[in-house]
N, CA, C and O of each residue as an XYZ file, in Angstrom:
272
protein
N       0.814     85.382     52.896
C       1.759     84.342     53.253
C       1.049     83.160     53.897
O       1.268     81.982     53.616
N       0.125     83.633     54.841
C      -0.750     82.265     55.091
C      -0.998     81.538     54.494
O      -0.542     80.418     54.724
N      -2.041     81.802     53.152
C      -2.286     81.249     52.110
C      -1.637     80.217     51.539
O      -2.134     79.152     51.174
N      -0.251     80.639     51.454
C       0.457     80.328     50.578
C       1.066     79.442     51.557
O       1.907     78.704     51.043
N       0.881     79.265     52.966
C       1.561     78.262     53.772
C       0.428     77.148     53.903
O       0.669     75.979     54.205
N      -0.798     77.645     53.645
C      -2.270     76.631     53.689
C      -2.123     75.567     52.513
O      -2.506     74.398     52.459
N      -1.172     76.674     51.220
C      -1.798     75.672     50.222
C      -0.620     74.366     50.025
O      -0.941     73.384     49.356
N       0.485     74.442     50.542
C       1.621     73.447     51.142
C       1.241     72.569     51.806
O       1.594     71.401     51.644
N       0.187     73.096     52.966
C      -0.082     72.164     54.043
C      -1.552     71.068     53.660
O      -1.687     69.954     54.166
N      -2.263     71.518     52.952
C      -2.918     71.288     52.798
C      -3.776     70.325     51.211
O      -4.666     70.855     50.547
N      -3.327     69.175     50.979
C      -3.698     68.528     49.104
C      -4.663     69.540     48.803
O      -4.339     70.467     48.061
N      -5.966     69.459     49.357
C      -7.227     69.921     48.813
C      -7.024     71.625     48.624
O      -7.873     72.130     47.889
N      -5.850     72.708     49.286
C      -5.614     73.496     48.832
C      -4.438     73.799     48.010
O      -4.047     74.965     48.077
N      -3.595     72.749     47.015
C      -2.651     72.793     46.784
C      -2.616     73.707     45.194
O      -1.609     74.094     44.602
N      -4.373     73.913     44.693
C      -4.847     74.513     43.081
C      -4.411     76.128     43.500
O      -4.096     76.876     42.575
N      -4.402     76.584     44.735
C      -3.970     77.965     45.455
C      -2.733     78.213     45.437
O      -2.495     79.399     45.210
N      -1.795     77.527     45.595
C      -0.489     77.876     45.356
C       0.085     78.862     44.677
O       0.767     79.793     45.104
N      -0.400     78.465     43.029
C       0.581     79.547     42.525
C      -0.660     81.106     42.707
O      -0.172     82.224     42.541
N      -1.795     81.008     42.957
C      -2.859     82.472     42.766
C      -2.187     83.107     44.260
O      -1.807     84.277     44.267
N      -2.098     82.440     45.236
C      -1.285     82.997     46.802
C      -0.094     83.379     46.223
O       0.006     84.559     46.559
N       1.191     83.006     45.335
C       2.489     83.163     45.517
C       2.490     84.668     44.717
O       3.288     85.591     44.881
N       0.866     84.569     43.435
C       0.445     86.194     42.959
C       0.382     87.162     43.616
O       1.035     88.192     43.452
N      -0.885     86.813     44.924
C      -0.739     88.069     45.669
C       0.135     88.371     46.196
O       0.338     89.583     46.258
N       1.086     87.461     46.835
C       2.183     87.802     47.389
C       2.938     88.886     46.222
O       3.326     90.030     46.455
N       2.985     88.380     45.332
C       3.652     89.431     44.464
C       3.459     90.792     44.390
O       4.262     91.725     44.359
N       1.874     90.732     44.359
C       1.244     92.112     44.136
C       1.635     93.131     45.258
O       2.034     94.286     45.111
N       1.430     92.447     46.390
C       1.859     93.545     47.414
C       3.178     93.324     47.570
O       2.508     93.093     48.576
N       4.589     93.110     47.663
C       5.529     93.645     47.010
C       5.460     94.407     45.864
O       6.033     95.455     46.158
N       5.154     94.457     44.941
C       4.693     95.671     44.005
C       4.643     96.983     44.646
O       5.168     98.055     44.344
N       3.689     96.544     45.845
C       3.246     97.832     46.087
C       4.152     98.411     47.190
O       3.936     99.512     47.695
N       5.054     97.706     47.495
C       5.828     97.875     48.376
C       7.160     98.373     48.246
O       7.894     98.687     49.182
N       7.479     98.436     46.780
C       8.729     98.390     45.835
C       9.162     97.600     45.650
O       9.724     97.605     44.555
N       9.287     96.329     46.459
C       9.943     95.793     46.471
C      10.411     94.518     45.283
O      10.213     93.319     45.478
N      10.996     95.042     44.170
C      10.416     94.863     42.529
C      11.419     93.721     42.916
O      10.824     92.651     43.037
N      12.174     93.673     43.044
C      13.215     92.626     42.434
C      12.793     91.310     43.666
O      13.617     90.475     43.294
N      12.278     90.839     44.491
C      11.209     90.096     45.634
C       9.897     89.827     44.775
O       9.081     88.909     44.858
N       9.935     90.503     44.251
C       7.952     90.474     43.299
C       8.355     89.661     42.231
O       7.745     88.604     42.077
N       9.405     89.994     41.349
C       9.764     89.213     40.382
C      10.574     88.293     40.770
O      11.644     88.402     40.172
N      10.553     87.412     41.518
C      11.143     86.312     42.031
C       9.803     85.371     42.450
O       9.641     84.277     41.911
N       9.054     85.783     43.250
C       7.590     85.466     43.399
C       6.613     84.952     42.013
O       5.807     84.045     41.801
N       7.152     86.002     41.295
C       6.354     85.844     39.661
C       6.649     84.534     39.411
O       5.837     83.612     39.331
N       8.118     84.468     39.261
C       8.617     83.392     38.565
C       8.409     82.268     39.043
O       8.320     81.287     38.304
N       8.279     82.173     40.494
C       7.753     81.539     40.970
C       6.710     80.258     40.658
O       6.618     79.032     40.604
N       5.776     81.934     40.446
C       4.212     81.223     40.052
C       4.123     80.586     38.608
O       3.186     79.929     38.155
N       5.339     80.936     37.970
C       4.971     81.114     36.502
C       5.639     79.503     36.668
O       5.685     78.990     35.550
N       6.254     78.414     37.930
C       7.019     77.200     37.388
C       5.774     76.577     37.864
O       5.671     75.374     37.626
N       4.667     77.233     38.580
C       3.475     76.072     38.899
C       2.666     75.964     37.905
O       2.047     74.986     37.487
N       2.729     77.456     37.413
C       1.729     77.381     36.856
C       2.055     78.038     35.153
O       1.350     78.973     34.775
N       2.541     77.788     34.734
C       3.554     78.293     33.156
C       2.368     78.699     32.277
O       1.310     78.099     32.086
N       2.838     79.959     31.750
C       1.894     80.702     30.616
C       1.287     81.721     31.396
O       1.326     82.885     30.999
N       0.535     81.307     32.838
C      -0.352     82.561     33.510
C      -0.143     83.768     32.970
O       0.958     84.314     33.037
N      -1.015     84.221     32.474
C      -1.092     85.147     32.114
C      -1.291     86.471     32.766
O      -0.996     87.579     32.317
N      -1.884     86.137     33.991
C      -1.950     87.005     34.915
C      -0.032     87.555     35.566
O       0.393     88.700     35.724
N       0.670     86.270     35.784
C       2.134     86.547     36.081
C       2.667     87.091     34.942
O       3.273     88.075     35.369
N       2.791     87.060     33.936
C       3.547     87.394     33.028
C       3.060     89.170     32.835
O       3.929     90.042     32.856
N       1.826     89.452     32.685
C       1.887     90.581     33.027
C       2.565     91.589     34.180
O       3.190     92.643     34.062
N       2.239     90.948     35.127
C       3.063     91.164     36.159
C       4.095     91.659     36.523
O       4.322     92.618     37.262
N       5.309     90.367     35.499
C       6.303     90.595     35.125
C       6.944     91.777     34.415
O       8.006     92.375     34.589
N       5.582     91.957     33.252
C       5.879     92.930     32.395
C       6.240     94.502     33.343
O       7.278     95.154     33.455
N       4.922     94.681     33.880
C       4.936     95.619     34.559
C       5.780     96.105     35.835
O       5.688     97.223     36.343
N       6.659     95.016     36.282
C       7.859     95.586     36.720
C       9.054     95.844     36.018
O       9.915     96.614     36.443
N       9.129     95.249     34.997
C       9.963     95.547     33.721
C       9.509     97.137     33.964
O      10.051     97.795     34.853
N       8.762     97.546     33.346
C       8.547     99.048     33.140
C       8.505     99.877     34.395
O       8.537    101.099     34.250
N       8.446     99.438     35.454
C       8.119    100.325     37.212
C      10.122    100.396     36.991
O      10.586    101.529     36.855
N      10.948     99.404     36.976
C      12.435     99.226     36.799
C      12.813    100.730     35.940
O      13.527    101.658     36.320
N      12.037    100.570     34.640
C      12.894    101.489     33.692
C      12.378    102.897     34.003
O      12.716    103.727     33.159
N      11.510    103.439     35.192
C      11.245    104.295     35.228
C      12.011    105.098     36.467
O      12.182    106.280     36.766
N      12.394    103.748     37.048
C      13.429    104.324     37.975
C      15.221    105.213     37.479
O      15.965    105.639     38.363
């Protein structure tokens, strides 16, 4: 969350934004907290559209969801 408050505050860290709003994701992941993670994703995915890294992401709470 720091990060992700550095890269707001900061022009010269503003290329961090959407890779901070990732990790943030990731650990919700790990936290369960799926439907917070995929809000985060989407997030990242309006800074930064296509990432491929989010969209996986995405995917993979799609499937953590259907296993519940």
């Amino acid at each position: 969350r720091r990060a992700y408050a550095q890269s707001g505050k900061y022009e010269s860290q503003r290329q961090y934004r959407a890779a901070s709003l990732r990790g943030m994701g990731v650990a919700l992941i790990d936290l369960g907290r799926l439907d917070e993670a995929e809000r985060i994703f989407r997030d990242s995915l309006a800074i930064e559209p296509g990432n491929k890294v989010a969209l996986h992401e995405l995917e993979y709470i799609r499937y953590l969801g259907s296993q519940r």
